[in-house]
mmCIF file of C-alpha atoms in Angstrom:
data_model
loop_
_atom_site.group_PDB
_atom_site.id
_atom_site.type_symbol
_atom_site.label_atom_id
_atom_site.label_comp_id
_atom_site.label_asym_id
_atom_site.label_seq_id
_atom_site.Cartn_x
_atom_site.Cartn_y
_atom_site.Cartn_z
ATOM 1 C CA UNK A 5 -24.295 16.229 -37.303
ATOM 2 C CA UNK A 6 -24.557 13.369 -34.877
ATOM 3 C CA UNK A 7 -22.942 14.119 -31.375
ATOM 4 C CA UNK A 8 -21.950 11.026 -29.562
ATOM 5 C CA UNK A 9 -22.359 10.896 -25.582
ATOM 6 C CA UNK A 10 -19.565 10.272 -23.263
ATOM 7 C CA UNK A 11 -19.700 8.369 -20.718
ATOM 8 C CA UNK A 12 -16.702 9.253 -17.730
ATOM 9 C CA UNK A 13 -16.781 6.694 -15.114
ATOM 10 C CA UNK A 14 -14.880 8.097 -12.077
ATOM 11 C CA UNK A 15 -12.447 5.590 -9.351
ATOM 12 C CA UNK A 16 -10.959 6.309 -6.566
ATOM 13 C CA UNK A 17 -8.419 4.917 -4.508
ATOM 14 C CA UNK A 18 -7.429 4.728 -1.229
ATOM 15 C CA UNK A 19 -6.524 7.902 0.154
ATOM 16 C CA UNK A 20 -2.766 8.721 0.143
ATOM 17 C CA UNK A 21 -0.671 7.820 3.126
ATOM 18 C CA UNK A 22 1.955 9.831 4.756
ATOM 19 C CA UNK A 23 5.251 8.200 4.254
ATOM 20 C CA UNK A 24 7.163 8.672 7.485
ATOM 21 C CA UNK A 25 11.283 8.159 7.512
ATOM 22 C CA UNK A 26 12.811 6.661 10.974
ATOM 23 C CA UNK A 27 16.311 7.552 11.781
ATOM 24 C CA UNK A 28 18.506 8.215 8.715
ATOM 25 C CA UNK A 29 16.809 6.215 6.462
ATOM 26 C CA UNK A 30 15.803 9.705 4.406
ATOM 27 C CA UNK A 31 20.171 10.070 4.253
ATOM 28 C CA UNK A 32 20.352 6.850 3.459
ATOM 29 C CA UNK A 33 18.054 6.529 0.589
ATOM 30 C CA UNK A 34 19.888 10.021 -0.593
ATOM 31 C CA UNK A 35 22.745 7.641 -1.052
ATOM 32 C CA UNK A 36 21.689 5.164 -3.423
ATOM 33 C CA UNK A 37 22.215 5.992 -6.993
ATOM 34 C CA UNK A 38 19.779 8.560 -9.279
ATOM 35 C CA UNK A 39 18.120 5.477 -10.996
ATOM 36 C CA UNK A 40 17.734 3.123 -7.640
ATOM 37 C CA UNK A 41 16.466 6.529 -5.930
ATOM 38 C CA UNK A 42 13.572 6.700 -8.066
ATOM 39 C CA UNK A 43 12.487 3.480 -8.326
ATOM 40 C CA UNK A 44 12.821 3.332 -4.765
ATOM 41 C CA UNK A 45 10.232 6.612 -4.571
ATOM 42 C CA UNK A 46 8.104 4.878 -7.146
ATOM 43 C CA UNK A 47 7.930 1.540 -5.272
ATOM 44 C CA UNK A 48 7.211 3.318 -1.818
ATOM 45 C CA UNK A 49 4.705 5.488 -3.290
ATOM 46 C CA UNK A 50 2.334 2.609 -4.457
ATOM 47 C CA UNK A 51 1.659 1.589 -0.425
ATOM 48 C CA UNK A 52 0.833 4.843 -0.260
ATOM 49 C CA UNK A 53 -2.157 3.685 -1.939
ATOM 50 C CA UNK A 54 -2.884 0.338 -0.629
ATOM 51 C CA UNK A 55 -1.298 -1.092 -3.607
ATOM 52 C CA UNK A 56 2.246 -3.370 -3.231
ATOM 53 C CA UNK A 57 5.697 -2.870 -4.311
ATOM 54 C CA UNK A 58 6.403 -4.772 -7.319
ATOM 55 C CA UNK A 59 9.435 -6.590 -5.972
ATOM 56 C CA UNK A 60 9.407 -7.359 -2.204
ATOM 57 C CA UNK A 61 9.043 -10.046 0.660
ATOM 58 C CA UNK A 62 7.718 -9.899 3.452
ATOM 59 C CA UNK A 63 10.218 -9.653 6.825
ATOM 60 C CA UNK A 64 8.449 -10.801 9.404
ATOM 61 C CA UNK A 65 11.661 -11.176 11.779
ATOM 62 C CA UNK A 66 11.133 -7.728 12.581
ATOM 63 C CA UNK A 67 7.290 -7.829 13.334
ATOM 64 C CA UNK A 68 4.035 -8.280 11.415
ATOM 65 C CA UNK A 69 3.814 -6.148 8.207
ATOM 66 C CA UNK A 70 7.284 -5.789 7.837
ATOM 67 C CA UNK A 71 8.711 -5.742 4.130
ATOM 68 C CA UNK A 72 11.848 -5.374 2.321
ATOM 69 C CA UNK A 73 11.428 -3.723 -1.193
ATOM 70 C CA UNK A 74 14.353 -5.240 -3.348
ATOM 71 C CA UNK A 75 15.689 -2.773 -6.023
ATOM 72 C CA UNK A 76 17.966 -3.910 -9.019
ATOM 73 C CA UNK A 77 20.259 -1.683 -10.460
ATOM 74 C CA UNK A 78 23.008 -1.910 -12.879
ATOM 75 C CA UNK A 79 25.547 -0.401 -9.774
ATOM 76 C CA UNK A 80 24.095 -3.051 -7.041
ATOM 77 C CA UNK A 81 21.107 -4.282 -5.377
ATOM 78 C CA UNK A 82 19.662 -1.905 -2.727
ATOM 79 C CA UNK A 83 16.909 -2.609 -0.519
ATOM 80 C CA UNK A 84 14.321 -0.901 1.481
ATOM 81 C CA UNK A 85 12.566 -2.065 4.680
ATOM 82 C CA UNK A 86 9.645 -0.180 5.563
ATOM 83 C CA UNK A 87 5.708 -1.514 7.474
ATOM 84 C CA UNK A 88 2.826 -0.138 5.272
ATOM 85 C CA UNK A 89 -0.008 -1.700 7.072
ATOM 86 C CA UNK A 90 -0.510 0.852 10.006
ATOM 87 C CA UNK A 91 -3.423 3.446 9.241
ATOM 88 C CA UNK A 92 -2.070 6.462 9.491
ATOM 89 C CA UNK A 93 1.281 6.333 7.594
ATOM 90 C CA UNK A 94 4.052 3.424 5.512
ATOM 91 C CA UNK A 95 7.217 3.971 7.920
ATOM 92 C CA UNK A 96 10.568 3.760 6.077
ATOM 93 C CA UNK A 97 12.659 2.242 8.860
ATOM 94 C CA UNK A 98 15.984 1.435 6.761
ATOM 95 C CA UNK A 99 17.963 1.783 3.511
ATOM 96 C CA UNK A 100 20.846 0.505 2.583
ATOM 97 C CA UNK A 101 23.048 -1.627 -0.133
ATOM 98 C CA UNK A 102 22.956 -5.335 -0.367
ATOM 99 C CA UNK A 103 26.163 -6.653 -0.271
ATOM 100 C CA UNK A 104 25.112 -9.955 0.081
ATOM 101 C CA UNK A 105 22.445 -12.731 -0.837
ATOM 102 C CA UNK A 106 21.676 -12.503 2.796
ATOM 103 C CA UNK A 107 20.155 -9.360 4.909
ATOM 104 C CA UNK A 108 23.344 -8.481 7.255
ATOM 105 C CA UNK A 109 22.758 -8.566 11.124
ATOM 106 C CA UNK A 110 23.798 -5.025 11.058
ATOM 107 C CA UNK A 111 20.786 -4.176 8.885
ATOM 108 C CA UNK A 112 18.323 -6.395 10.753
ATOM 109 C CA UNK A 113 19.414 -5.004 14.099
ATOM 110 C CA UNK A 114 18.806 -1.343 12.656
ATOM 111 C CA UNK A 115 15.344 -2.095 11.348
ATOM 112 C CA UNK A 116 14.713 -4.072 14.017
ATOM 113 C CA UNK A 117 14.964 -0.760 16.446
ATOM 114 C CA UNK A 118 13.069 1.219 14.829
ATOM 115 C CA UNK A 119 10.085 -1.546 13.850
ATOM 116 C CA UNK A 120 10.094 -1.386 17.720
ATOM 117 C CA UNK A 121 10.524 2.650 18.442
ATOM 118 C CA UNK A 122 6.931 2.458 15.715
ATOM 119 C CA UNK A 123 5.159 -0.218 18.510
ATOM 120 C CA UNK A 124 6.493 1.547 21.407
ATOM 121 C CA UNK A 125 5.333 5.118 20.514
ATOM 122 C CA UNK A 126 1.794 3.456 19.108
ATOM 123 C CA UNK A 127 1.252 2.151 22.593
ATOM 124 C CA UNK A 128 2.127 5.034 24.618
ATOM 125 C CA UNK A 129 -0.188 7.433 22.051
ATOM 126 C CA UNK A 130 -3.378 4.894 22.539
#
């Protein structure tokens, strides 16, 4: 009897970031239907990892690294703006349902804050 040799290669990825919710962007999310929900998990979990979201853009009117992950679902479109490229953690910093082709000012002004809450506690913490 012949025995054939395995050979296991073993990769690794980045190591897992801590995904960090500003405001009520955790409620928010909460909010969106089962099936948006998960893919919403699934899409924020792969920056996690230092790999992208399959469906985003970048949103650089809030500051550098800034993206909004689009979600399709058969209720809506729901997006998800969050920054991924700080070390220690991907910040959530809004939720919410599109209700339009365009990003509301609402929306903007919400991420906005919080995009700047991330800079201004960074600062005082160096």
């Amino acid at each position: 009897m012949k025995i054939a040799r395995l050979r296991i290669n073993f990769y690794t990825t980045h190591q897992e970031k801590a995904l960090r919710w500003l405001g009520s962007s955790f409620h928010d999310l909460l909010d969106f239907p089962a099936a948006a929900r998960r893919e919403a998990g699934f899409q924020l979990g792969r920056p996690q990892f230092g790999l992208d979201p399959e469906d985003w853009k970048p949103f650089d009117a809030l500051g550098p690294g800034a993206r909004k992950i689009r979600i399709r679902d058969p209720s809506g479109a729901y997006c998800v703006m969050s920054v991924a490229k700080l070390e220690e953690a991907v910040y959530v910093l809004h939720c919410f349902k599109k209700k339009s082709q365009e990003t509301s000012q609402k929306d903007k002004e919400i991420a906005t804050v919080r995009y700047r809450a991330i800079a201004s506690q960074r600062k005082t913490s160096s």
